[in-house]
């Protein structure tokens, strides 16, 4: 796991950090060699979310999100975006390349591992597919298993560090 990925994991919600470390370790082991996973985005502030939402609406460019501030699971530290780092130098979002020659696209090896851990892949969304995005579908709380919906998360109390109290 590279330094940038570790730094981004440490900013995620405390309830997701260890699981994401495990997922990335499993992905890196499955990719055997030239390719490693890098988290390109984890926790995102409401301000950052508003700037992204403005792209293609207020500022120039193609729309990159339909989520306003508070409507992205990134805003709660329970989502990550990834890329594949080739030889530690080149970022790739190629979903079909098989660098380890095991007859399975490296990207889909990662998709399967995230799914095994209960994470939803943005590539499965019906509209506005987001191939680099993964978010925690459900999380164990003191009150039981909770679905991670932004409408619920937005209303929750926060701890001294700003994370929702699960």
XYZ file of N, CA, C and O in Angstrom:
664
model
N 0.845 -1.169 0.000
C 0.000 0.000 0.000
C 0.897 1.240 0.000
O 1.813 1.327 0.814
N 0.621 2.175 -0.883
C 1.484 3.346 -0.943
C 1.098 4.384 0.115
O 0.033 4.315 0.738
N 1.992 5.329 0.318
C 1.846 6.359 1.350
C 0.575 7.198 1.140
O -0.137 7.517 2.093
N 0.280 7.537 -0.100
C -0.903 8.357 -0.401
C -2.177 7.603 -0.013
O -3.076 8.163 0.609
N -2.247 6.319 -0.350
C -3.413 5.509 0.006
C -3.565 5.437 1.520
O -4.670 5.612 2.055
N -2.466 5.200 2.226
C -2.523 5.135 3.695
C -3.001 6.456 4.299
O -3.812 6.461 5.232
N -2.526 7.574 3.767
C -2.961 8.885 4.262
C -4.458 9.075 4.050
O -5.158 9.582 4.926
N -4.939 8.664 2.899
C -6.373 8.819 2.607
C -7.221 7.890 3.468
O -8.321 8.258 3.885
N -6.727 6.702 3.745
C -7.447 5.783 4.630
C -7.567 6.391 6.029
O -8.623 6.299 6.662
N -6.514 7.016 6.508
C -6.527 7.594 7.852
C -7.521 8.748 7.984
O -7.876 9.125 9.093
N -7.991 9.295 6.881
C -9.001 10.359 6.915
C -10.426 9.814 6.824
O -11.377 10.551 7.053
N -10.564 8.531 6.487
C -11.897 7.935 6.398
C -12.544 7.856 7.778
O -11.869 8.024 8.802
N -13.837 7.574 7.799
C -14.531 7.378 9.064
C -13.808 6.269 9.827
O -13.439 5.246 9.229
N -13.595 6.443 11.142
C -12.886 5.407 11.909
C -13.494 4.008 11.763
O -12.760 3.016 11.791
N -14.784 3.910 11.547
C -15.448 2.607 11.409
C -15.103 1.906 10.102
O -15.346 0.709 9.962
N -14.531 2.628 9.144
C -14.226 2.046 7.827
C -12.742 1.805 7.602
O -12.373 1.058 6.692
N -11.893 2.397 8.402
C -10.451 2.384 8.117
C -9.841 0.987 8.025
O -9.157 0.677 7.041
N -10.035 0.166 9.026
C -9.399 -1.152 9.028
C -9.919 -2.018 7.885
O -9.168 -2.755 7.251
N -11.221 -1.922 7.631
C -11.796 -2.705 6.545
C -11.220 -2.278 5.194
O -10.885 -3.123 4.363
N -11.070 -0.986 4.982
C -10.509 -0.507 3.716
C -9.048 -0.948 3.588
O -8.619 -1.366 2.507
N -8.296 -0.899 4.677
C -6.916 -1.404 4.626
C -6.907 -2.867 4.192
O -6.097 -3.259 3.358
N -7.799 -3.657 4.754
C -7.876 -5.076 4.411
C -8.251 -5.261 2.939
O -7.660 -6.086 2.237
N -9.216 -4.483 2.465
C -9.638 -4.582 1.060
C -8.474 -4.258 0.123
O -8.226 -4.985 -0.847
N -7.765 -3.178 0.422
C -6.645 -2.780 -0.447
C -5.553 -3.846 -0.421
O -4.984 -4.198 -1.469
N -5.275 -4.409 0.759
C -4.278 -5.492 0.843
C -4.710 -6.678 -0.020
O -3.894 -7.257 -0.733
N -5.987 -7.037 0.048
C -6.486 -8.160 -0.750
C -6.418 -7.857 -2.243
O -6.067 -8.731 -3.041
N -6.754 -6.632 -2.611
C -6.662 -6.253 -4.031
C -5.215 -6.331 -4.502
O -4.928 -6.929 -5.551
N -4.298 -5.744 -3.737
C -2.892 -5.754 -4.134
C -2.362 -7.179 -4.256
O -1.619 -7.494 -5.190
N -2.764 -8.059 -3.342
C -2.318 -9.455 -3.408
C -2.894 -10.150 -4.642
O -2.207 -10.916 -5.314
N -4.147 -9.868 -4.973
C -4.789 -10.495 -6.137
C -4.179 -10.021 -7.448
O -4.168 -10.763 -8.433
N -3.649 -8.807 -7.464
C -3.114 -8.246 -8.706
C -1.674 -8.655 -8.974
O -1.144 -8.337 -10.043
N -1.055 -9.311 -8.054
C 0.254 -9.958 -8.200
C 1.238 -9.253 -9.123
O 1.491 -9.701 -10.227
N 1.799 -8.161 -8.693
C 2.899 -7.645 -9.500
C 2.902 -6.168 -9.777
O 2.997 -5.361 -8.881
N 2.819 -5.848 -11.065
C 3.019 -4.480 -11.534
C 1.981 -3.498 -11.027
O 2.216 -2.299 -11.013
N 0.802 -3.975 -10.667
C -0.335 -3.109 -10.387
C -0.672 -3.115 -8.902
O -0.726 -4.179 -8.276
N -0.895 -1.928 -8.360
C -1.362 -1.761 -6.983
C -2.521 -0.766 -7.007
O -2.621 0.072 -7.903
N -3.369 -0.861 -5.997
C -4.510 0.056 -5.900
C -4.085 1.321 -5.175
O -3.363 1.265 -4.173
N -4.540 2.459 -5.670
C -4.369 3.734 -4.968
C -5.748 4.336 -4.729
O -6.578 4.378 -5.635
N -5.969 4.794 -3.534
C -7.187 5.556 -3.254
C -6.934 6.978 -3.724
O -5.984 7.631 -3.295
N -7.748 7.431 -4.660
C -7.600 8.781 -5.197
C -8.455 9.798 -4.445
O -8.182 10.982 -4.474
N -9.499 9.296 -3.776
C -10.387 10.169 -3.012
C -11.019 9.350 -1.906
O -11.455 8.221 -2.141
N -11.075 9.916 -0.732
C -11.758 9.282 0.401
C -12.731 10.296 0.977
O -13.705 10.671 0.332
N -12.415 10.765 2.186
C -13.239 11.784 2.820
C -13.205 13.054 1.984
O -12.148 13.487 1.537
N -14.377 13.622 1.758
C -14.486 14.868 0.987
C -15.329 15.849 1.802
O -16.417 15.507 2.250
N -14.841 17.067 1.950
C -15.581 18.080 2.699
C -16.819 18.528 1.922
O -16.908 18.329 0.709
N -17.753 19.127 2.622
C -18.942 19.674 1.975
C -18.534 20.740 0.952
O -19.120 20.826 -0.123
N -17.517 21.527 1.284
C -17.044 22.571 0.367
C -16.488 21.960 -0.918
O -16.780 22.442 -2.019
N -15.684 20.908 -0.773
C -15.150 20.218 -1.955
C -16.286 19.639 -2.793
O -16.246 19.696 -4.025
N -17.305 19.107 -2.120
C -18.440 18.518 -2.826
C -19.176 19.577 -3.632
O -19.577 19.337 -4.779
N -19.378 20.752 -3.052
C -20.058 21.843 -3.769
C -19.276 22.267 -5.002
O -19.861 22.536 -6.051
N -17.954 22.299 -4.895
C -17.115 22.665 -6.051
C -17.253 21.621 -7.166
O -17.349 21.977 -8.334
N -17.265 20.344 -6.788
C -17.443 19.295 -7.791
C -18.828 19.367 -8.423
O -18.974 19.195 -9.637
N -19.844 19.632 -7.609
C -21.210 19.720 -8.114
C -21.360 20.887 -9.101
O -22.134 20.810 -10.060
N -20.597 21.938 -8.895
C -20.672 23.126 -9.757
C -20.122 22.867 -11.163
O -20.538 23.530 -12.127
N -19.213 21.883 -11.285
C -18.612 21.599 -12.593
C -19.705 21.142 -13.561
O -20.461 20.231 -13.286
N -19.778 21.812 -14.708
C -20.785 21.490 -15.714
C -22.112 22.179 -15.454
O -23.045 22.056 -16.251
N -22.194 22.883 -14.336
C -23.411 23.630 -14.022
C -23.097 25.123 -13.922
O -23.662 25.916 -14.642
N -22.179 25.450 -13.030
C -21.801 26.854 -12.828
C -20.446 27.138 -13.470
O -20.236 28.187 -14.060
N -19.534 26.164 -13.337
C -18.216 26.301 -13.961
C -18.167 25.387 -15.191
O -19.006 24.500 -15.349
N -17.180 25.624 -16.037
C -17.106 24.853 -17.286
C -16.641 23.427 -17.025
O -16.000 23.143 -16.021
N -16.978 22.563 -17.946
C -16.578 21.165 -17.871
C -17.777 20.237 -17.911
O -18.925 20.672 -17.896
N -17.473 18.950 -17.965
C -18.500 17.918 -17.979
C -18.881 17.611 -16.531
O -18.020 17.534 -15.655
N -20.154 17.411 -16.279
C -20.621 17.090 -14.925
C -19.882 15.870 -14.390
O -19.713 14.878 -15.096
N -19.440 15.977 -13.130
C -18.707 14.872 -12.524
C -19.480 14.234 -11.369
O -19.096 13.164 -10.888
N -20.560 14.874 -10.922
C -21.364 14.311 -9.845
C -22.773 14.888 -9.879
O -22.976 16.008 -10.358
N -23.705 14.116 -9.378
C -25.069 14.612 -9.173
C -25.325 14.899 -7.704
O -26.434 15.260 -7.332
N -24.314 14.719 -6.871
C -24.465 14.876 -5.428
C -24.032 16.267 -4.976
O -22.898 16.681 -5.189
N -24.955 16.954 -4.322
C -24.628 18.224 -3.680
C -23.936 17.931 -2.353
O -23.873 16.777 -1.914
N -23.461 18.981 -1.685
C -22.835 18.813 -0.374
C -23.789 18.090 0.564
O -24.968 18.422 0.643
N -23.273 17.064 1.228
C -24.073 16.274 2.157
C -24.744 15.080 1.511
O -25.214 14.178 2.201
N -24.784 15.048 0.173
C -25.470 13.966 -0.534
C -24.530 12.876 -1.028
O -24.975 11.904 -1.623
N -23.248 13.038 -0.793
C -22.267 12.029 -1.196
C -21.798 11.269 0.032
O -21.536 11.868 1.078
N -21.663 9.975 -0.098
C -21.157 9.164 1.004
C -19.697 9.523 1.302
O -19.208 9.328 2.407
N -18.993 10.131 0.322
C -17.643 10.658 0.562
C -17.665 11.679 1.700
O -16.701 11.785 2.453
N -18.738 12.456 1.810
C -18.821 13.509 2.824
C -18.809 12.964 4.245
O -18.656 13.726 5.203
N -18.954 11.658 4.384
C -18.988 11.014 5.696
C -17.810 10.058 5.904
O -17.741 9.355 6.902
N -16.901 10.035 4.924
C -15.726 9.173 5.037
C -16.031 7.704 4.873
O -15.291 6.849 5.365
N -17.119 7.396 4.157
C -17.543 6.008 3.985
C -17.551 5.601 2.514
O -18.242 4.658 2.119
N -16.771 6.310 1.694
C -16.642 5.995 0.267
C -15.210 6.269 -0.169
O -14.526 7.120 0.414
N -14.778 5.524 -1.180
C -13.458 5.754 -1.769
C -13.568 5.687 -3.290
O -14.429 5.000 -3.830
N -12.696 6.418 -3.937
C -12.471 6.293 -5.372
C -11.064 5.721 -5.522
O -10.171 6.049 -4.735
N -10.887 4.882 -6.524
C -9.579 4.258 -6.722
C -9.078 4.435 -8.151
O -9.848 4.761 -9.054
N -7.798 4.200 -8.307
C -7.203 3.974 -9.626
C -6.224 2.824 -9.443
O -5.977 2.375 -8.323
N -5.681 2.351 -10.527
C -4.645 1.327 -10.475
C -3.323 2.007 -10.818
O -3.232 2.740 -11.804
N -2.318 1.791 -9.993
C -0.995 2.353 -10.240
C -0.135 1.282 -10.901
O 0.064 0.201 -10.345
N 0.345 1.613 -12.086
C 1.162 0.680 -12.857
C 2.631 0.974 -12.566
O 3.092 2.102 -12.771
N 3.341 -0.028 -12.084
C 4.767 0.103 -11.743
C 5.028 1.280 -10.799
O 6.100 1.878 -10.831
N 4.046 1.636 -9.987
C 4.208 2.718 -9.018
C 4.302 4.103 -9.627
O 4.565 5.073 -8.923
N 4.063 4.229 -10.946
C 4.276 5.511 -11.623
C 3.064 6.044 -12.369
O 2.827 7.237 -12.388
N 2.336 5.174 -13.025
C 1.283 5.606 -13.935
C -0.090 5.217 -13.400
O -0.339 4.044 -13.138
N -0.963 6.215 -13.267
C -2.334 5.958 -12.816
C -3.173 5.492 -14.002
O -3.075 6.027 -15.100
N -3.982 4.470 -13.757
C -4.850 3.938 -14.802
C -6.256 3.721 -14.254
O -6.426 3.250 -13.133
N -7.231 4.036 -15.097
C -8.633 3.762 -14.798
C -9.175 2.779 -15.848
O -10.362 2.672 -16.044
N -8.269 2.038 -16.468
C -8.622 1.056 -17.484
C -9.316 -0.125 -16.806
O -8.717 -0.810 -15.972
N -10.573 -0.363 -17.166
C -11.351 -1.417 -16.508
C -11.239 -2.771 -17.213
O -11.795 -3.744 -16.727
N -10.526 -2.833 -18.331
C -10.444 -4.098 -19.067
C -9.040 -4.708 -19.105
O -8.893 -5.889 -19.405
N -8.027 -3.946 -18.790
C -6.647 -4.440 -18.878
C -6.376 -5.505 -17.814
O -6.821 -5.401 -16.679
N -5.623 -6.510 -18.197
C -5.253 -7.616 -17.315
C -3.730 -7.660 -17.211
O -3.073 -8.455 -17.881
N -3.152 -6.803 -16.384
C -1.699 -6.696 -16.292
C -1.065 -7.954 -15.711
O 0.083 -8.241 -15.985
N -1.794 -8.693 -14.866
C -1.197 -9.888 -14.263
C -1.476 -11.156 -15.073
O -1.111 -12.263 -14.657
N -2.121 -10.992 -16.210
C -2.337 -12.102 -17.168
C -3.010 -13.333 -16.551
O -2.677 -14.466 -16.895
N -4.010 -13.086 -15.678
C -4.732 -14.220 -15.101
C -6.113 -14.402 -15.741
O -6.953 -15.111 -15.232
N -6.309 -13.728 -16.859
C -7.537 -13.804 -17.651
C -8.750 -13.145 -16.986
O -9.886 -13.392 -17.361
N -8.490 -12.294 -15.981
C -9.536 -11.493 -15.346
C -9.036 -10.050 -15.317
O -7.910 -9.791 -14.866
N -9.847 -9.123 -15.806
C -9.447 -7.710 -15.792
C -9.124 -7.307 -14.353
O -9.888 -7.601 -13.425
N -7.995 -6.650 -14.167
C -7.546 -6.278 -12.822
C -8.590 -5.448 -12.089
O -8.808 -5.624 -10.889
N -9.233 -4.540 -12.821
C -10.251 -3.679 -12.193
C -11.364 -4.543 -11.583
O -11.791 -4.310 -10.460
N -11.797 -5.560 -12.319
C -12.898 -6.392 -11.840
C -12.476 -7.314 -10.703
O -13.310 -7.718 -9.889
N -11.188 -7.630 -10.633
C -10.706 -8.357 -9.453
C -10.950 -7.505 -8.208
O -11.396 -8.014 -7.172
N -10.699 -6.214 -8.318
C -10.930 -5.298 -7.191
C -12.421 -5.130 -6.907
O -12.835 -5.114 -5.737
N -13.224 -5.011 -7.946
C -14.677 -4.880 -7.768
C -15.198 -6.058 -6.948
O -15.984 -5.880 -6.006
N -14.751 -7.271 -7.275
C -15.200 -8.472 -6.560
C -14.783 -8.441 -5.094
O -15.540 -8.863 -4.220
N -13.589 -7.973 -4.828
C -13.102 -7.926 -3.440
C -13.887 -6.892 -2.631
O -14.305 -7.177 -1.505
N -14.116 -5.716 -3.197
C -14.938 -4.721 -2.499
C -16.332 -5.291 -2.227
O -16.870 -5.137 -1.130
N -16.910 -5.965 -3.206
C -18.260 -6.530 -3.052
C -18.286 -7.578 -1.949
O -19.237 -7.646 -1.158
N -17.256 -8.393 -1.883
C -17.160 -9.439 -0.849
C -17.235 -8.824 0.556
O -17.756 -9.433 1.481
N -16.737 -7.604 0.668
C -16.733 -6.900 1.957
C -17.979 -6.024 2.147
O -18.052 -5.253 3.107
N -18.932 -6.105 1.213
C -20.184 -5.369 1.375
C -20.157 -3.931 0.889
O -20.948 -3.107 1.347
N -19.278 -3.637 -0.048
C -19.194 -2.286 -0.607
C -19.910 -2.254 -1.954
O -19.810 -3.192 -2.748
N -20.613 -1.171 -2.206
C -21.346 -0.970 -3.449
C -20.421 -0.303 -4.460
O -19.666 0.622 -4.113
N -20.475 -0.758 -5.707
C -19.631 -0.208 -6.772
C -20.451 0.733 -7.644
O -21.545 0.386 -8.108
N -19.909 1.920 -7.874
C -20.572 2.908 -8.720
C -20.774 2.441 -10.146
O -21.602 2.984 -10.871
N -20.059 1.436 -10.586
C -20.244 0.867 -11.922
C -21.542 0.094 -12.062
O -21.984 -0.181 -13.169
N -22.164 -0.245 -10.943
C -23.447 -0.950 -10.964
C -24.640 0.002 -10.949
O -25.777 -0.455 -11.040
N -24.395 1.279 -10.804
C -25.498 2.236 -10.735
C -26.208 2.316 -12.077
O -25.585 2.198 -13.136
N -27.501 2.526 -12.030
C -28.321 2.585 -13.253
C -28.043 3.859 -14.050
O -28.018 3.852 -15.264
N -27.899 4.974 -13.340
C -27.603 6.243 -14.008
C -26.317 6.807 -13.426
O -25.937 6.478 -12.304
N -25.655 7.627 -14.171
C -24.420 8.299 -13.762
C -23.426 7.305 -13.161
O -23.010 7.438 -12.011
N -23.075 6.317 -13.951
C -22.117 5.306 -13.485
C -20.792 5.966 -13.092
O -20.332 6.884 -13.750
N -20.222 5.489 -11.999
C -18.964 6.024 -11.479
C -18.037 4.837 -11.226
O -18.038 4.243 -10.148
N -17.257 4.474 -12.240
C -16.475 3.243 -12.212
C -15.391 3.218 -11.146
O -14.979 2.144 -10.713
N -14.911 4.364 -10.700
C -13.833 4.371 -9.707
C -14.359 4.394 -8.275
O -13.583 4.325 -7.329
N -15.686 4.466 -8.099
C -16.297 4.707 -6.792
C -16.786 3.430 -6.100
O -17.427 2.584 -6.714
N -16.500 3.360 -4.788
C -16.998 2.294 -3.919
C -17.483 2.926 -2.627
O -16.830 3.824 -2.103
N -18.625 2.462 -2.130
C -19.128 2.989 -0.861
C -19.671 1.868 0.003
O -20.166 0.862 -0.499
N -19.556 2.096 1.303
C -20.024 1.099 2.272
C -21.541 1.079 2.247
O -22.179 2.098 2.423
N -22.128 -0.101 1.997
C -23.591 -0.215 1.901
C -24.241 -0.225 3.276
O -25.246 0.443 3.493
N -23.688 -1.005 4.177
C -24.241 -1.154 5.518
C -23.091 -1.171 6.508
O -21.996 -1.622 6.177
N -23.365 -0.704 7.715
C -22.331 -0.723 8.742
C -22.952 -1.127 10.071
O -24.105 -0.783 10.361
N -22.197 -1.881 10.829
C -22.662 -2.316 12.143
C -22.550 -1.152 13.122
O -21.491 -0.559 13.259
N -23.648 -0.827 13.769
C -23.665 0.227 14.782
C -24.096 -0.388 16.110
O -24.437 -1.569 16.177
N -24.098 0.436 17.138
C -24.550 -0.029 18.458
C -26.005 -0.471 18.407
O -26.435 -1.311 19.179
N -26.762 0.095 17.488
C -28.191 -0.217 17.364
C -28.470 -1.312 16.336
O -29.610 -1.624 16.066
N -27.439 -1.864 15.734
C -27.616 -2.906 14.727
C -27.067 -2.490 13.374
O -26.369 -1.481 13.255
N -27.413 -3.246 12.339
C -26.938 -2.969 10.989
C -27.684 -1.768 10.417
O -28.909 -1.715 10.461
N -26.932 -0.796 9.906
C -27.532 0.436 9.397
C -27.166 0.631 7.936
O -26.007 0.480 7.555
N -28.158 0.955 7.105
C -27.915 1.268 5.697
C -27.308 2.659 5.615
O -27.774 3.584 6.265
N -26.270 2.805 4.822
C -25.581 4.081 4.681
C -26.260 4.928 3.610
O -25.906 4.864 2.439
N -27.254 5.681 4.008
C -27.964 6.574 3.099
C -27.648 8.013 3.516
O -27.681 8.331 4.706
N -27.353 8.862 2.543
C -26.946 10.220 2.885
C -28.015 10.963 3.670
O -27.697 11.782 4.537
N -29.275 10.702 3.388
C -30.356 11.399 4.111
C -30.308 11.077 5.609
O -30.578 11.937 6.432
N -29.957 9.852 5.930
C -29.822 9.452 7.333
C -28.548 10.042 7.923
O -28.562 10.610 9.016
N -27.444 9.901 7.211
C -26.156 10.388 7.701
C -26.168 11.894 7.954
O -25.596 12.372 8.931
N -26.841 12.627 7.094
C -26.894 14.092 7.207
C -27.507 14.537 8.537
O -27.112 15.556 9.094
N -28.437 13.758 9.064
C -29.153 14.119 10.293
C -28.459 13.641 11.565
O -28.877 13.997 12.660
N -27.424 12.831 11.416
C -26.796 12.212 12.589
C -25.874 13.175 13.323
O -25.288 14.086 12.720
N -25.730 12.940 14.626
C -24.798 13.723 15.439
C -23.374 13.374 15.049
O -23.109 12.292 14.520
N -22.479 14.299 15.345
C -21.067 14.116 15.005
C -20.206 14.154 16.253
O -20.552 14.804 17.229
N -19.068 13.462 16.159
C -18.129 13.468 17.287
C -17.247 14.708 17.207
O -17.395 15.533 16.313
N -16.300 14.798 18.143
C -15.429 15.988 18.221
C -14.565 16.165 16.965
O -14.114 17.264 16.676
N -14.347 15.080 16.209
C -13.540 15.154 14.979
C -14.389 15.377 13.731
O -13.860 15.450 12.631
N -15.720 15.454 13.905
C -16.601 15.727 12.784
C -17.193 14.501 12.101
O -17.930 14.628 11.135
N -16.864 13.303 12.584
C -17.419 12.081 12.007
C -18.786 11.792 12.603
O -19.009 12.025 13.793
N -19.705 11.263 11.779
C -21.014 10.896 12.307
C -20.818 9.801 13.356
O -19.945 8.947 13.238
N -21.655 9.868 14.379
C -21.611 8.865 15.449
C -22.512 7.719 15.042
O -23.719 7.896 14.892
N -21.913 6.570 14.836
C -22.662 5.397 14.378
C -23.115 4.533 15.546
O -22.544 4.466 16.558
